[in-house]
Amino acid sequence: MTMENKTPALTSFNSTTLIISTLQMVGIGYPPNLFNFFLLLLVIRLIFIFIFNNARLSRQKTNSVQLPPGPKPWPLIGNLPEMLRNKPVFRWIHKLMDEMNTEILCIRLGNVHVIAVSCPKLGCEFLKKQDAIFSSRPETMASDLASSRYLSTALTPLGEQWRKMRRVVTSEVLAPARHRWMHDKRVEEADHLVRYVFNQCGKGVSGLGLVNVRVAAKHYCGNVIRKMILGRRFFGEGMEDGGPGVEEEEHVEALFTILGYLYSFCVSDYFPFLRGFDLDGHEKVMKEAMASMKKFHDPIINARIRQGRDGEKEANDLLDVLIRLKDADGGPLLSEDEIKAQIVELMIATVDNPSNAIEWALAEMLNRPETFQQATEELNRVVGKDRWVQESDISQLNYVKACAREAFRLHPIAPFNVPHVSVSDTTVAGYFIPKGSHVLLSRPGLGRNPKVWDEPLKFKPERHLKDGSEVVLAEPDLRMLSFSTGRRGCVGVNLGSTMTTMLLARLLQGFTWSMPPNVTSIELIESVGNLFLATPLLALARPRLAPGLLVSGILALVFMLGNIDFLICLELYYYLRSARATSQGSSLLLDLCSTMFMPCLYPWLVTTLLLFLPVLYFLLHPNQEKGPFNLPPSPPKLPIIGNLHQLGKLPHYSLWKLSHKYGPVMLMRLGRVPTLIVSTPATAKEVLKTHDLDCCTRPLSNNQKKISYNFLDLAFSPYGEYWREMRKLCVVELFTNKRVQSFWYVREAEVAHMISKIAKSYPNPVEMSDLCFNLTNSVICRIAFGTSHRSNQFEYGELKGVIDDAMAVLSGFAAADFFPSIGWLIDVIMGQHSRIERCFKNFDAFFQKVIDEHLDPARPTPDHEDITDAMLGLAERTTIIKLNNQHMKAVLVDIFLGAVDTSSVTMVWVMAELIKNPRVMKKVQAEIRSCIGKKPKVDESELDKLKYFKLVVKETLRLHPPASLLIPHETIRHFKLNGYDILPKTRVIVNAWAIGRDPELWENPNEFYPERFEGKSVDYKGQNFEFLPFGSGRRMCPGINMGLMSVEFTVANLLHCFDWELPGGMKSEELNMDEEFGLNIRKRVPLYLVPIKHNWEDN
């Protein structure tokens, strides 16, 4: 936040006439008697302050501890005359520090000691070592108005209101899970930023346009935070070129005005009794800016609150989140005024830092072209030129982040951090710091300190690149101040870092930048009244990537040939991007072209398309003889796409609904691929047991082929001699019960670490998906290659990103899988081909690092053999398959994709169902605690005693099988199923989700009722076809034991060690249990639970 961004309007006063002038100003327009009355009050007040100051100074002298150095203060008023004479005040303070050659300065303004600091060591003393003492905020005119009388977080003094709002912001608004939830909104605005700059290019000659970087950067930051909080980019219509409209410009200017007047050394901040006279005009400006904000915010907030807080409709933005928070009694946690105040604070805390830093960064880089070259080379290497940089790439963009970090260091947005106030007297570095002092850390003083930085005034991004470690924008040691630290530190570091990096990365990747004509260098001069660039940066931009990236695939062709407005193309792109995830992209393209595009297209383009579609249809549908076959019933098909449009957002649910109409054996045509859907235990048994050998191969998917090293793995490899030998090797050597049991020490250590971490989080809720993923990821890392993701060698973020990308690619729509003849071309155009290539390269590099580490002669002999050790040992033995690095990497891919996500997803569903069903939760915890007693944890050897607990896990897997649709099989030869002919090369999908909810098998199938398994011999081994969470037959999952052991051991300890409740007084019946489709079916809404350490004395 900005300390002082505008020169206050107060005129200079002579120190000898200050009081007289003030009294005259007070007396204007008042009768003499009233004037005398005010005069008397003022004199009494000043005498009181004088006595108080003398008493304090006397106590200070008694303690023989001196204040930090500073100018000698006047009686009563302190250094107020000097402050009024020297504008802007922040430059006067820094000048004093230079003249007095000190890194800590004390200025007394009225009764307030203002302590300025420019030394990292002293800064850490204030904000780290003595953080508890300097954890409050000053009460000022501007902060009072901006926070609606201290109802928000950052501006509110220490107390219960601050603690309440900080809990809300950290756990509900800016939590990691919420950050991921808002990912698509941020990416959409990054895409719109590119569109806006591209349109500026189009206004110039030869695609070269002059861009106001400040406007573009502010526009992006304003759009992101408006979209995240209010769910909208514009308050009005915006401009045709995608730029800000009048409303958006007014909104952002109001934000920057508020920032400019926060803590701007207003006279009434040090003499509060003068506030009503607004001597320097600050209050009038603040009230006008706040009125402007409220004009835009309040109607939206009021309307949303009127719609209700019942949460029946899905939350779409942070405003929805704030409105729906509940207290312990089930009422609204936040008042209307608290919501409005927090939204204003989130807005002002987000718009300034990224936009200012990137404007300065580009200005500096224009003067140093070699920095542009290094940044774009890094972007080309990490991202390539066939897709846009995404947030998942940020961890690898170290040079780009170094440029942003250097801008934060050299050109901070504000002269000081938000002031800290001491809550008691203390001593720092031998200096006495009185209670109530305002502590200001100097951003330029820290970032340009010559004792800390070599050549501090030179822009050198390379100074932040050390030892190949990841560059981060925050600086915990306070050598610079991008984001503050301590208990009053910035809680939005993740959001701020992401926005800053994406803003710079998109501008650098998308465009080549140069100086305007006749300009040889950019003048890097600060404004007089603030630290902004004195003149907004104007630079020439030229698109540097292929035009197809601007709209994606076919839409790019339409844009280029039809000259259709970029905005229409981009909106259609977003519509199709969401549709593509549900496999409806093809039909939606036809629908949207007819409704949105036809009015825009040139007649010749319409004619060309109409002529092309029949040709395409006949190419894709050659005349085939059906033959004398009795095929299963099938839903009606559309030309070209077949039944793709009927899959819906949740294919397992859509197929289950269709099976009610067309029967348990249903033939669909997905694109060009005949696909058999099986939805009952009897038909599943026919496919997976009776005719197992007839349909035990896998379809040859391009994505799976690439990521499995040309089908060298077990899961995706086609049936044949190689697959049989690989399965034998995995079952007999790698995943035996003995080996699974041998890793008990890994599971115990990682679960103990997780329990310890959870215990420290109380009373804050924990996000169960992250928690469980971290655990299973660490367990599998140690089992697979002996090293936890928490070690320095293997970065958690790196591995998690690789796994998430792979899961998304394998569960996403690949045209080549459904249109073998031309699908590859569609995948190339739409970017699917480059995604799988990038995903494969990341996996390959990661696992090569693992193997190299194991082959290193200097590697210490491990205490326990991991899976990689075992495979390297097998490689030295004579077997039918001579294992090489490619085989080992393929097996490691299977382990990570098949174990990490599957286990963590199941753990989350178990906890969700238990919290949704308090009766079952109480019963299963009673069993565990009765069997285990007061021991601090559950041992693996004790799991077999927990009969009811095992029923709970079974019931969860019935309702929520990890893979709702088993990995597809493919038929090898012709066979009969229920009297129907099943032809070779037919894809076979078993709907395990539908089988688990079949009302003919399960009473009240949608109810969570573990007792239904009591007395039944139903197990996971694939012989009970009414229960198939892990498949059956030859293609059954070989890692069942490993996965089940992790799930049962982890959840049993979670239930034994903690009692669990929903946050904010939410009731169990309010818990959202919606699903999200993917390779594994996840819970769509993140599960937050509050862990309460179990008190054994209460038993």
Short mmCIF file of C-alpha atoms in Angstrom, two decimals, residues 389-664:
data_model
loop_
_atom_site.label_atom_id
_atom_site.label_comp_id
_atom_site.label_asym_id
_atom_site.label_seq_id
_atom_site.Cartn_x
_atom_site.Cartn_y
_atom_site.Cartn_z
CA VAL A 389 2.63 -18.53 -20.73
CA GLN A 390 0.50 -19.84 -17.86
CA GLU A 391 0.67 -19.60 -14.08
CA SER A 392 2.00 -23.17 -13.95
CA ASP A 393 5.12 -21.91 -15.78
CA ILE A 394 5.95 -19.24 -13.21
CA SER A 395 8.19 -21.44 -11.07
CA GLN A 396 10.56 -21.90 -14.03
CA LEU A 397 10.66 -18.25 -15.19
CA ASN A 398 13.48 -17.18 -12.91
CA TYR A 399 14.90 -14.42 -15.10
CA VAL A 400 11.47 -12.89 -15.72
CA LYS A 401 10.83 -12.91 -11.98
CA ALA A 402 14.31 -11.46 -11.38
CA CYS A 403 13.37 -8.50 -13.60
CA ALA A 404 10.18 -7.93 -11.60
CA ARG A 405 12.01 -8.34 -8.30
CA GLU A 406 14.68 -5.85 -9.38
CA ALA A 407 11.93 -3.35 -10.22
CA PHE A 408 10.45 -3.86 -6.75
CA ARG A 409 13.90 -3.22 -5.25
CA LEU A 410 14.90 -0.19 -7.26
CA HIS A 411 11.49 1.38 -7.88
CA PRO A 412 9.09 0.60 -5.03
CA ILE A 413 5.52 1.81 -5.31
CA ALA A 414 5.60 3.74 -2.04
CA PRO A 415 8.30 5.40 0.07
CA PHE A 416 7.31 3.52 3.23
CA ASN A 417 5.47 0.40 4.27
CA VAL A 418 2.13 0.69 6.06
CA PRO A 419 3.12 2.08 9.50
CA HIS A 420 3.48 -0.20 12.50
CA VAL A 421 2.63 1.17 15.94
CA SER A 422 4.35 0.08 19.15
CA VAL A 423 1.97 -1.13 21.84
CA SER A 424 4.52 -0.62 24.65
CA ASP A 425 7.84 1.06 25.37
CA THR A 426 10.83 -0.94 24.13
CA THR A 427 14.46 -0.70 23.08
CA VAL A 428 15.78 -1.40 19.58
CA ALA A 429 19.50 -1.30 18.75
CA GLY A 430 20.11 0.60 21.98
CA TYR A 431 17.52 3.27 21.20
CA PHE A 432 14.39 3.94 23.24
CA ILE A 433 11.18 3.51 21.21
CA PRO A 434 8.21 4.95 23.13
CA LYS A 435 4.78 3.39 23.16
CA GLY A 436 2.64 4.71 20.29
CA SER A 437 5.58 5.32 17.94
CA HIS A 438 4.90 5.02 14.20
CA VAL A 439 7.56 2.80 12.62
CA LEU A 440 8.16 3.33 8.89
CA LEU A 441 10.42 1.02 6.92
CA SER A 442 11.85 2.92 3.98
CA ARG A 443 11.32 0.97 0.77
CA PRO A 444 13.90 2.94 -1.27
CA GLY A 445 16.20 3.09 1.76
CA LEU A 446 16.26 -0.69 2.04
CA GLY A 447 16.27 -1.45 -1.67
CA ARG A 448 18.98 1.09 -2.53
CA ASN A 449 21.15 0.58 0.55
CA PRO A 450 24.80 0.53 -0.69
CA LYS A 451 25.80 -1.56 2.33
CA VAL A 452 23.49 -4.30 1.08
CA TRP A 453 23.47 -4.03 -2.71
CA ASP A 454 26.34 -3.72 -5.15
CA GLU A 455 25.74 -0.82 -7.56
CA PRO A 456 22.36 -0.16 -5.90
CA LEU A 457 21.14 2.38 -8.47
CA LYS A 458 21.73 0.08 -11.45
CA PHE A 459 19.04 -2.22 -12.85
CA LYS A 460 20.68 -5.67 -12.64
CA PRO A 461 18.18 -8.58 -12.61
CA GLU A 462 21.03 -11.09 -12.55
CA ARG A 463 21.83 -10.09 -8.96
CA HIS A 464 18.79 -12.15 -7.88
CA LEU A 465 19.89 -15.35 -9.68
CA LYS A 466 21.82 -17.47 -7.21
CA ASP A 467 22.76 -21.15 -7.28
CA GLY A 468 19.93 -22.05 -9.62
CA SER A 469 17.36 -21.77 -6.81
CA GLU A 470 13.88 -20.46 -7.59
CA VAL A 471 13.48 -16.69 -7.55
CA VAL A 472 10.65 -15.37 -5.39
CA LEU A 473 9.39 -11.80 -5.25
CA ALA A 474 9.08 -11.64 -1.46
CA GLU A 475 12.15 -10.85 0.66
CA PRO A 476 11.86 -12.25 4.20
CA ASP A 477 15.20 -10.72 5.28
CA LEU A 478 13.97 -7.21 4.42
CA ARG A 479 16.89 -6.33 2.14
CA MET A 480 14.08 -4.89 0.06
CA LEU A 481 10.38 -4.47 0.75
CA SER A 482 8.16 -5.91 -1.97
CA PHE A 483 5.77 -7.47 0.55
CA SER A 484 5.92 -6.86 4.28
CA THR A 485 6.57 -9.59 6.85
CA GLY A 486 5.58 -10.54 10.39
CA ARG A 487 2.10 -10.85 11.80
CA ARG A 488 1.10 -7.67 9.95
CA GLY A 489 2.80 -8.92 6.81
CA CYS A 490 1.01 -9.00 3.46
CA VAL A 491 -1.32 -12.01 3.30
CA GLY A 492 -1.67 -11.63 -0.46
CA VAL A 493 1.94 -12.45 -1.37
CA ASN A 494 0.87 -15.37 -3.58
CA LEU A 495 -1.72 -13.31 -5.47
CA GLY A 496 0.57 -10.28 -5.82
CA SER A 497 3.49 -12.37 -7.04
CA THR A 498 1.31 -14.24 -9.53
CA MET A 499 -0.25 -11.07 -10.97
CA THR A 500 3.11 -9.29 -11.25
CA THR A 501 4.85 -12.19 -12.97
CA MET A 502 1.98 -12.94 -15.35
CA LEU A 503 1.69 -9.27 -16.32
CA LEU A 504 5.36 -9.02 -17.21
CA ALA A 505 5.58 -12.48 -18.79
CA ARG A 506 2.59 -11.93 -21.09
CA LEU A 507 3.86 -8.52 -22.22
CA LEU A 508 7.33 -9.92 -22.95
CA GLN A 509 6.14 -13.12 -24.60
CA GLY A 510 3.45 -11.55 -26.74
CA PHE A 511 5.21 -8.48 -28.06
CA THR A 512 8.53 -7.04 -29.13
CA TRP A 513 9.02 -3.66 -27.43
CA SER A 514 10.99 -0.68 -28.64
CA MET A 515 11.27 3.05 -27.97
CA PRO A 516 9.04 5.56 -29.75
CA PRO A 517 10.42 7.26 -32.88
CA ASN A 518 13.21 9.77 -32.26
CA VAL A 519 13.68 8.56 -28.66
CA THR A 520 17.14 7.16 -27.91
CA SER A 521 16.62 6.35 -24.23
CA ILE A 522 13.83 6.35 -21.65
CA GLU A 523 14.16 9.04 -18.98
CA LEU A 524 14.08 7.17 -15.67
CA ILE A 525 12.96 10.09 -13.52
CA GLU A 526 10.63 9.81 -10.55
CA SER A 527 7.69 12.14 -10.02
CA VAL A 528 8.25 14.89 -7.50
CA GLY A 529 5.33 13.93 -5.27
CA ASN A 530 5.59 10.14 -5.48
CA LEU A 531 7.80 7.30 -6.78
CA PHE A 532 5.97 6.76 -10.07
CA LEU A 533 7.75 7.26 -13.37
CA ALA A 534 7.46 11.01 -13.96
CA THR A 535 6.04 10.53 -17.47
CA PRO A 536 3.85 7.49 -18.27
CA LEU A 537 5.83 4.98 -20.32
CA LEU A 538 4.94 5.00 -24.03
CA ALA A 539 6.52 2.21 -26.05
CA LEU A 540 6.11 0.67 -29.48
CA ALA A 541 4.81 -2.90 -29.46
CA ARG A 542 4.86 -5.45 -32.28
CA PRO A 543 3.26 -8.93 -31.96
CA ARG A 544 6.05 -11.54 -31.86
CA LEU A 545 4.09 -14.82 -31.86
CA ALA A 546 2.01 -16.58 -34.46
CA PRO A 547 -1.43 -14.98 -35.05
CA GLY A 548 -3.06 -18.30 -34.17
CA LEU A 549 -2.16 -17.84 -30.53
CA LEU A 550 -4.29 -14.75 -30.29
CA VAL A 551 -7.51 -16.64 -30.84
CA SER A 552 -6.61 -20.35 -30.91
CA GLY A 553 -6.78 -22.68 -33.85
CA ILE A 554 -9.60 -22.42 -36.36
CA LEU A 555 -10.71 -19.14 -34.79
CA ALA A 556 -7.39 -17.62 -35.81
CA LEU A 557 -8.05 -18.63 -39.42
CA VAL A 558 -11.50 -17.07 -39.27
CA PHE A 559 -10.02 -13.91 -37.74
CA MET A 560 -7.36 -13.60 -40.46
CA LEU A 561 -9.58 -14.46 -43.43
CA GLY A 562 -12.82 -12.87 -42.32
CA ASN A 563 -11.42 -9.81 -40.57
CA ILE A 564 -13.76 -10.49 -37.62
CA ASP A 565 -13.34 -8.32 -34.56
CA PHE A 566 -10.87 -9.81 -32.14
CA LEU A 567 -13.27 -9.43 -29.22
CA ILE A 568 -15.83 -11.76 -30.81
CA CYS A 569 -13.14 -14.35 -31.54
CA LEU A 570 -11.83 -14.23 -28.01
CA GLU A 571 -15.25 -14.56 -26.41
CA LEU A 572 -15.97 -17.58 -28.60
CA TYR A 573 -12.59 -19.02 -27.65
CA TYR A 574 -13.47 -18.90 -23.95
CA TYR A 575 -16.84 -20.45 -24.62
CA LEU A 576 -15.26 -23.29 -26.55
CA ARG A 577 -12.44 -23.74 -24.06
CA SER A 578 -14.93 -24.59 -21.33
CA ALA A 579 -16.96 -26.68 -23.74
CA ARG A 580 -13.92 -28.62 -24.91
CA ALA A 581 -13.43 -29.94 -21.40
CA THR A 582 -16.82 -31.61 -21.64
CA SER A 583 -16.19 -33.02 -25.11
CA GLN A 584 -18.89 -30.86 -26.72
CA GLY A 585 -16.57 -28.53 -28.60
CA SER A 586 -17.42 -29.75 -32.08
CA SER A 587 -21.17 -29.31 -31.86
CA LEU A 588 -20.86 -26.03 -30.00
CA LEU A 589 -18.62 -24.65 -32.72
CA LEU A 590 -21.37 -25.30 -35.26
CA ASP A 591 -24.04 -23.81 -33.00
CA LEU A 592 -22.06 -20.69 -32.20
CA CYS A 593 -20.96 -20.12 -35.78
CA SER A 594 -24.62 -20.05 -36.79
CA THR A 595 -25.70 -17.71 -33.97
CA MET A 596 -22.71 -15.44 -33.35
CA PHE A 597 -20.52 -15.46 -36.41
CA MET A 598 -22.83 -15.60 -39.41
CA PRO A 599 -23.74 -11.91 -39.27
CA CYS A 600 -20.01 -11.08 -39.27
CA LEU A 601 -18.75 -13.35 -42.03
CA TYR A 602 -18.16 -12.32 -45.60
CA PRO A 603 -20.42 -14.11 -48.06
CA TRP A 604 -17.50 -15.84 -49.76
CA LEU A 605 -16.37 -17.30 -46.43
CA VAL A 606 -19.87 -18.60 -45.70
CA THR A 607 -19.98 -20.22 -49.13
CA THR A 608 -16.57 -21.80 -48.63
CA LEU A 609 -17.57 -23.28 -45.29
CA LEU A 610 -20.86 -24.61 -46.61
CA LEU A 611 -19.05 -26.31 -49.49
CA PHE A 612 -16.34 -27.65 -47.20
CA LEU A 613 -18.59 -29.29 -44.58
CA PRO A 614 -20.21 -31.87 -46.94
CA VAL A 615 -16.80 -32.76 -48.32
CA LEU A 616 -15.50 -33.24 -44.79
CA TYR A 617 -18.52 -35.34 -43.90
CA PHE A 618 -18.03 -37.75 -46.82
CA LEU A 619 -14.32 -37.99 -46.10
CA LEU A 620 -15.07 -38.99 -42.52
CA HIS A 621 -18.00 -41.25 -43.38
CA PRO A 622 -17.02 -43.58 -46.22
CA ASN A 623 -19.76 -45.92 -47.32
CA GLN A 624 -19.45 -49.05 -45.17
CA GLU A 625 -21.38 -52.27 -45.20
CA LYS A 626 -22.95 -52.88 -41.81
CA GLY A 627 -23.06 -56.57 -42.44
CA PRO A 628 -25.52 -59.05 -40.90
CA PHE A 629 -24.77 -57.99 -37.30
CA ASN A 630 -27.13 -57.48 -34.40
CA LEU A 631 -25.55 -54.42 -32.80
CA PRO A 632 -26.50 -53.10 -29.34
CA PRO A 633 -29.02 -50.25 -29.12
CA SER A 634 -27.62 -46.79 -29.68
CA PRO A 635 -28.78 -43.20 -29.05
CA PRO A 636 -29.33 -41.06 -32.17
CA LYS A 637 -26.09 -39.67 -33.63
CA LEU A 638 -25.16 -36.34 -35.17
CA PRO A 639 -23.11 -36.11 -38.37
CA ILE A 640 -19.36 -36.16 -37.86
CA ILE A 641 -19.29 -36.04 -34.03
CA GLY A 642 -21.64 -39.01 -33.44
CA ASN A 643 -22.67 -39.07 -29.76
CA LEU A 644 -19.92 -36.83 -28.42
CA HIS A 645 -22.41 -34.09 -27.62
CA GLN A 646 -24.24 -36.38 -25.18
CA LEU A 647 -21.36 -36.89 -22.76
CA GLY A 648 -22.01 -33.76 -20.70
CA LYS A 649 -19.90 -32.26 -17.94
CA LEU A 650 -20.00 -35.51 -15.95
CA PRO A 651 -19.78 -38.30 -18.56
CA HIS A 652 -20.36 -41.10 -16.03
CA TYR A 653 -23.65 -39.47 -15.02
CA SER A 654 -24.73 -38.78 -18.60
CA LEU A 655 -24.00 -42.37 -19.62
CA TRP A 656 -25.89 -43.67 -16.59
CA LYS A 657 -28.95 -41.63 -17.59
CA LEU A 658 -28.72 -42.87 -21.19
CA SER A 659 -28.47 -46.49 -20.00
CA HIS A 660 -31.91 -46.14 -18.38
CA LYS A 661 -33.35 -45.61 -21.86
CA TYR A 662 -31.10 -47.78 -24.04
CA GLY A 663 -30.23 -50.59 -21.65
CA PRO A 664 -27.14 -51.92 -19.80
#
